[in-house]
Amino acid sequence: MSDNGSSSSQGVATLFSQGRLKAIPRKAARREQLLVHLAETLFERDRAYSEREVNEALLTVHEDFSALRRHLVVAGLLARPRDGSSYRRAA
């Protein structure tokens, strides 16, 4: 990711229209920028979230909340225990 926060913020902004994500980027670098943005804006540090809370937060930006949730976990931005009982912002 770029060291220049404002240019990466502008890049992420182009993925949205009227506050909604137009599409989940296919390119890994763009998707990573988006996921970092979502983790930082939707989830607080040091707070546990239920799966329902994660889903509801992600639904505010895109209807495919399950794909976004999966991407966030795979990218290591949201952590969950093996039993899947909760989620925490990891980054």
mmCIF file with all atom_site columns, C-alpha atoms in Angstrom:
data_model
loop_
_atom_site.group_PDB
_atom_site.id
_atom_site.type_symbol
_atom_site.label_atom_id
_atom_site.label_alt_id
_atom_site.label_comp_id
_atom_site.label_asym_id
_atom_site.label_entity_id
_atom_site.label_seq_id
_atom_site.pdbx_PDB_ins_code
_atom_site.Cartn_x
_atom_site.Cartn_y
_atom_site.Cartn_z
_atom_site.occupancy
_atom_site.B_iso_or_equiv
_atom_site.pdbx_formal_charge
_atom_site.auth_seq_id
_atom_site.auth_comp_id
_atom_site.auth_asym_id
_atom_site.auth_atom_id
_atom_site.pdbx_PDB_model_num
ATOM 1  C CA . MET A 1 1  ? 0.000   0.000   0.000  1.00 0.00 ? 1  MET A CA 1
ATOM 2  C CA . SER A 1 2  ? 1.170   3.530   -0.678 1.00 0.00 ? 2  SER A CA 1
ATOM 3  C CA . ASP A 1 3  ? 2.821   5.591   2.044  1.00 0.00 ? 3  ASP A CA 1
ATOM 4  C CA . ASN A 1 4  ? 0.682   8.535   0.985  1.00 0.00 ? 4  ASN A CA 1
ATOM 5  C CA . GLY A 1 5  ? -2.575  8.121   2.917  1.00 0.00 ? 5  GLY A CA 1
ATOM 6  C CA . SER A 1 6  ? -4.490  10.760  0.970  1.00 0.00 ? 6  SER A CA 1
ATOM 7  C CA . SER A 1 7  ? -3.835  9.175   -2.432 1.00 0.00 ? 7  SER A CA 1
ATOM 8  C CA . SER A 1 8  ? -4.883  5.741   -1.178 1.00 0.00 ? 8  SER A CA 1
ATOM 9  C CA . SER A 1 9  ? -8.009  7.292   0.395  1.00 0.00 ? 9  SER A CA 1
ATOM 10 C CA . GLN A 1 10 ? -8.853  8.904   -2.930 1.00 0.00 ? 10 GLN A CA 1
ATOM 11 C CA . GLY A 1 11 ? -8.286  5.558   -4.648 1.00 0.00 ? 11 GLY A CA 1
ATOM 12 C CA . VAL A 1 12 ? -10.685 3.822   -2.277 1.00 0.00 ? 12 VAL A CA 1
ATOM 13 C CA . ALA A 1 13 ? -13.233 6.625   -2.701 1.00 0.00 ? 13 ALA A CA 1
ATOM 14 C CA . THR A 1 14 ? -13.487 5.826   -6.421 1.00 0.00 ? 14 THR A CA 1
ATOM 15 C CA . LEU A 1 15 ? -14.811 2.370   -5.483 1.00 0.00 ? 15 LEU A CA 1
ATOM 16 C CA . PHE A 1 16 ? -17.904 3.915   -3.881 1.00 0.00 ? 16 PHE A CA 1
ATOM 17 C CA . SER A 1 17 ? -21.004 5.620   -5.237 1.00 0.00 ? 17 SER A CA 1
ATOM 18 C CA . GLN A 1 18 ? -23.363 7.371   -2.822 1.00 0.00 ? 18 GLN A CA 1
ATOM 19 C CA . GLY A 1 19 ? -21.723 5.606   0.109  1.00 0.00 ? 19 GLY A CA 1
ATOM 20 C CA . ARG A 1 20 ? -22.098 2.124   -1.380 1.00 0.00 ? 20 ARG A CA 1
ATOM 21 C CA . LEU A 1 21 ? -19.344 -0.071  -2.744 1.00 0.00 ? 21 LEU A CA 1
ATOM 22 C CA . LYS A 1 22 ? -19.857 -0.477  -6.488 1.00 0.00 ? 22 LYS A CA 1
ATOM 23 C CA . ALA A 1 23 ? -18.030 -3.823  -6.677 1.00 0.00 ? 23 ALA A CA 1
ATOM 24 C CA . ILE A 1 24 ? -15.428 -5.804  -4.767 1.00 0.00 ? 24 ILE A CA 1
ATOM 25 C CA . PRO A 1 25 ? -12.162 -5.264  -6.657 1.00 0.00 ? 25 PRO A CA 1
ATOM 26 C CA . ARG A 1 26 ? -10.687 -8.305  -8.392 1.00 0.00 ? 26 ARG A CA 1
ATOM 27 C CA . LYS A 1 27 ? -7.127  -7.009  -8.311 1.00 0.00 ? 27 LYS A CA 1
ATOM 28 C CA . ALA A 1 28 ? -5.481  -8.015  -5.041 1.00 0.00 ? 28 ALA A CA 1
ATOM 29 C CA . ALA A 1 29 ? -3.819  -4.643  -4.396 1.00 0.00 ? 29 ALA A CA 1
ATOM 30 C CA . ARG A 1 30 ? -7.056  -2.681  -4.865 1.00 0.00 ? 30 ARG A CA 1
ATOM 31 C CA . ARG A 1 31 ? -8.986  -5.194  -2.772 1.00 0.00 ? 31 ARG A CA 1
ATOM 32 C CA . GLU A 1 32 ? -6.394  -4.893  0.011  1.00 0.00 ? 32 GLU A CA 1
ATOM 33 C CA . GLN A 1 33 ? -6.759  -1.092  -0.009 1.00 0.00 ? 33 GLN A CA 1
ATOM 34 C CA . LEU A 1 34 ? -10.518 -1.499  0.278  1.00 0.00 ? 34 LEU A CA 1
ATOM 35 C CA . LEU A 1 35 ? -10.293 -4.074  3.066  1.00 0.00 ? 35 LEU A CA 1
ATOM 36 C CA . VAL A 1 36 ? -7.931  -1.913  5.126  1.00 0.00 ? 36 VAL A CA 1
ATOM 37 C CA . HIS A 1 37 ? -10.333 1.002   4.668  1.00 0.00 ? 37 HIS A CA 1
ATOM 38 C CA . LEU A 1 38 ? -13.320 -1.100  5.756  1.00 0.00 ? 38 LEU A CA 1
ATOM 39 C CA . ALA A 1 39 ? -11.511 -2.510  8.784  1.00 0.00 ? 39 ALA A CA 1
ATOM 40 C CA . GLU A 1 40 ? -10.443 0.969   9.898  1.00 0.00 ? 40 GLU A CA 1
ATOM 41 C CA . THR A 1 41 ? -13.799 2.662   9.336  1.00 0.00 ? 41 THR A CA 1
ATOM 42 C CA . LEU A 1 42 ? -16.300 -0.017  10.345 1.00 0.00 ? 42 LEU A CA 1
ATOM 43 C CA . PHE A 1 43 ? -14.625 -1.776  13.276 1.00 0.00 ? 43 PHE A CA 1
ATOM 44 C CA . GLU A 1 44 ? -13.154 -0.461  16.516 1.00 0.00 ? 44 GLU A CA 1
ATOM 45 C CA . ARG A 1 45 ? -9.932  -1.803  17.974 1.00 0.00 ? 45 ARG A CA 1
ATOM 46 C CA . ASP A 1 46 ? -10.148 -3.951  21.108 1.00 0.00 ? 46 ASP A CA 1
ATOM 47 C CA . ARG A 1 47 ? -13.826 -4.754  20.670 1.00 0.00 ? 47 ARG A CA 1
ATOM 48 C CA . ALA A 1 48 ? -15.390 -8.145  20.038 1.00 0.00 ? 48 ALA A CA 1
ATOM 49 C CA . TYR A 1 49 ? -18.121 -8.341  17.402 1.00 0.00 ? 49 TYR A CA 1
ATOM 50 C CA . SER A 1 50 ? -20.655 -11.092 16.838 1.00 0.00 ? 50 SER A CA 1
ATOM 51 C CA . GLU A 1 51 ? -20.991 -12.437 13.316 1.00 0.00 ? 51 GLU A CA 1
ATOM 52 C CA . ARG A 1 52 ? -24.332 -10.650 13.068 1.00 0.00 ? 52 ARG A CA 1
ATOM 53 C CA . GLU A 1 53 ? -22.713 -7.300  13.998 1.00 0.00 ? 53 GLU A CA 1
ATOM 54 C CA . VAL A 1 54 ? -19.985 -7.829  11.389 1.00 0.00 ? 54 VAL A CA 1
ATOM 55 C CA . ASN A 1 55 ? -22.588 -8.702  8.761  1.00 0.00 ? 55 ASN A CA 1
ATOM 56 C CA . GLU A 1 56 ? -24.708 -5.654  9.593  1.00 0.00 ? 56 GLU A CA 1
ATOM 57 C CA . ALA A 1 57 ? -21.688 -3.334  9.405  1.00 0.00 ? 57 ALA A CA 1
ATOM 58 C CA . LEU A 1 58 ? -20.631 -4.749  6.032  1.00 0.00 ? 58 LEU A CA 1
ATOM 59 C CA . LEU A 1 59 ? -24.194 -4.569  4.696  1.00 0.00 ? 59 LEU A CA 1
ATOM 60 C CA . THR A 1 60 ? -24.012 -0.793  5.084  1.00 0.00 ? 60 THR A CA 1
ATOM 61 C CA . VAL A 1 61 ? -21.539 -0.730  2.182  1.00 0.00 ? 61 VAL A CA 1
ATOM 62 C CA . HIS A 1 62 ? -22.297 -3.815  0.023  1.00 0.00 ? 62 HIS A CA 1
ATOM 63 C CA . GLU A 1 63 ? -24.873 -6.583  -0.257 1.00 0.00 ? 63 GLU A CA 1
ATOM 64 C CA . ASP A 1 64 ? -22.271 -9.377  -0.459 1.00 0.00 ? 64 ASP A CA 1
ATOM 65 C CA . PHE A 1 65 ? -21.322 -9.093  3.201  1.00 0.00 ? 65 PHE A CA 1
ATOM 66 C CA . SER A 1 66 ? -20.222 -12.724 3.421  1.00 0.00 ? 66 SER A CA 1
ATOM 67 C CA . ALA A 1 67 ? -17.570 -12.256 0.712  1.00 0.00 ? 67 ALA A CA 1
ATOM 68 C CA . LEU A 1 68 ? -16.299 -9.085  2.386  1.00 0.00 ? 68 LEU A CA 1
ATOM 69 C CA . ARG A 1 69 ? -16.211 -10.823 5.778  1.00 0.00 ? 69 ARG A CA 1
ATOM 70 C CA . ARG A 1 70 ? -14.281 -13.753 4.301  1.00 0.00 ? 70 ARG A CA 1
ATOM 71 C CA . HIS A 1 71 ? -11.813 -11.423 2.564  1.00 0.00 ? 71 HIS A CA 1
ATOM 72 C CA . LEU A 1 72 ? -11.255 -9.490  5.815  1.00 0.00 ? 72 LEU A CA 1
ATOM 73 C CA . VAL A 1 73 ? -10.515 -12.718 7.720  1.00 0.00 ? 73 VAL A CA 1
ATOM 74 C CA . VAL A 1 74 ? -8.235  -14.142 5.009  1.00 0.00 ? 74 VAL A CA 1
ATOM 75 C CA . ALA A 1 75 ? -6.353  -10.830 4.813  1.00 0.00 ? 75 ALA A CA 1
ATOM 76 C CA . GLY A 1 76 ? -5.798  -10.967 8.566  1.00 0.00 ? 76 GLY A CA 1
ATOM 77 C CA . LEU A 1 77 ? -7.713  -7.741  9.200  1.00 0.00 ? 77 LEU A CA 1
ATOM 78 C CA . LEU A 1 78 ? -10.442 -9.435  11.218 1.00 0.00 ? 78 LEU A CA 1
ATOM 79 C CA . ALA A 1 79 ? -9.525  -12.282 13.541 1.00 0.00 ? 79 ALA A CA 1
ATOM 80 C CA . ARG A 1 80 ? -11.851 -14.947 14.883 1.00 0.00 ? 80 ARG A CA 1
ATOM 81 C CA . PRO A 1 81 ? -11.363 -17.947 17.147 1.00 0.00 ? 81 PRO A CA 1
ATOM 82 C CA . ARG A 1 82 ? -11.709 -21.465 15.730 1.00 0.00 ? 82 ARG A CA 1
ATOM 83 C CA . ASP A 1 83 ? -15.275 -21.720 17.028 1.00 0.00 ? 83 ASP A CA 1
ATOM 84 C CA . GLY A 1 84 ? -16.246 -18.559 15.081 1.00 0.00 ? 84 GLY A CA 1
ATOM 85 C CA . SER A 1 85 ? -17.930 -17.103 18.160 1.00 0.00 ? 85 SER A CA 1
ATOM 86 C CA . SER A 1 86 ? -16.637 -13.566 17.675 1.00 0.00 ? 86 SER A CA 1
ATOM 87 C CA . TYR A 1 87 ? -14.561 -11.284 15.490 1.00 0.00 ? 87 TYR A CA 1
ATOM 88 C CA . ARG A 1 88 ? -11.970 -8.659  16.398 1.00 0.00 ? 88 ARG A CA 1
ATOM 89 C CA . ARG A 1 89 ? -10.184 -6.056  14.307 1.00 0.00 ? 89 ARG A CA 1
ATOM 90 C CA . ALA A 1 90 ? -6.645  -7.349  13.978 1.00 0.00 ? 90 ALA A CA 1
ATOM 91 C CA . ALA A 1 91 ? -5.025  -4.388  12.279 1.00 0.00 ? 91 ALA A CA 1
#
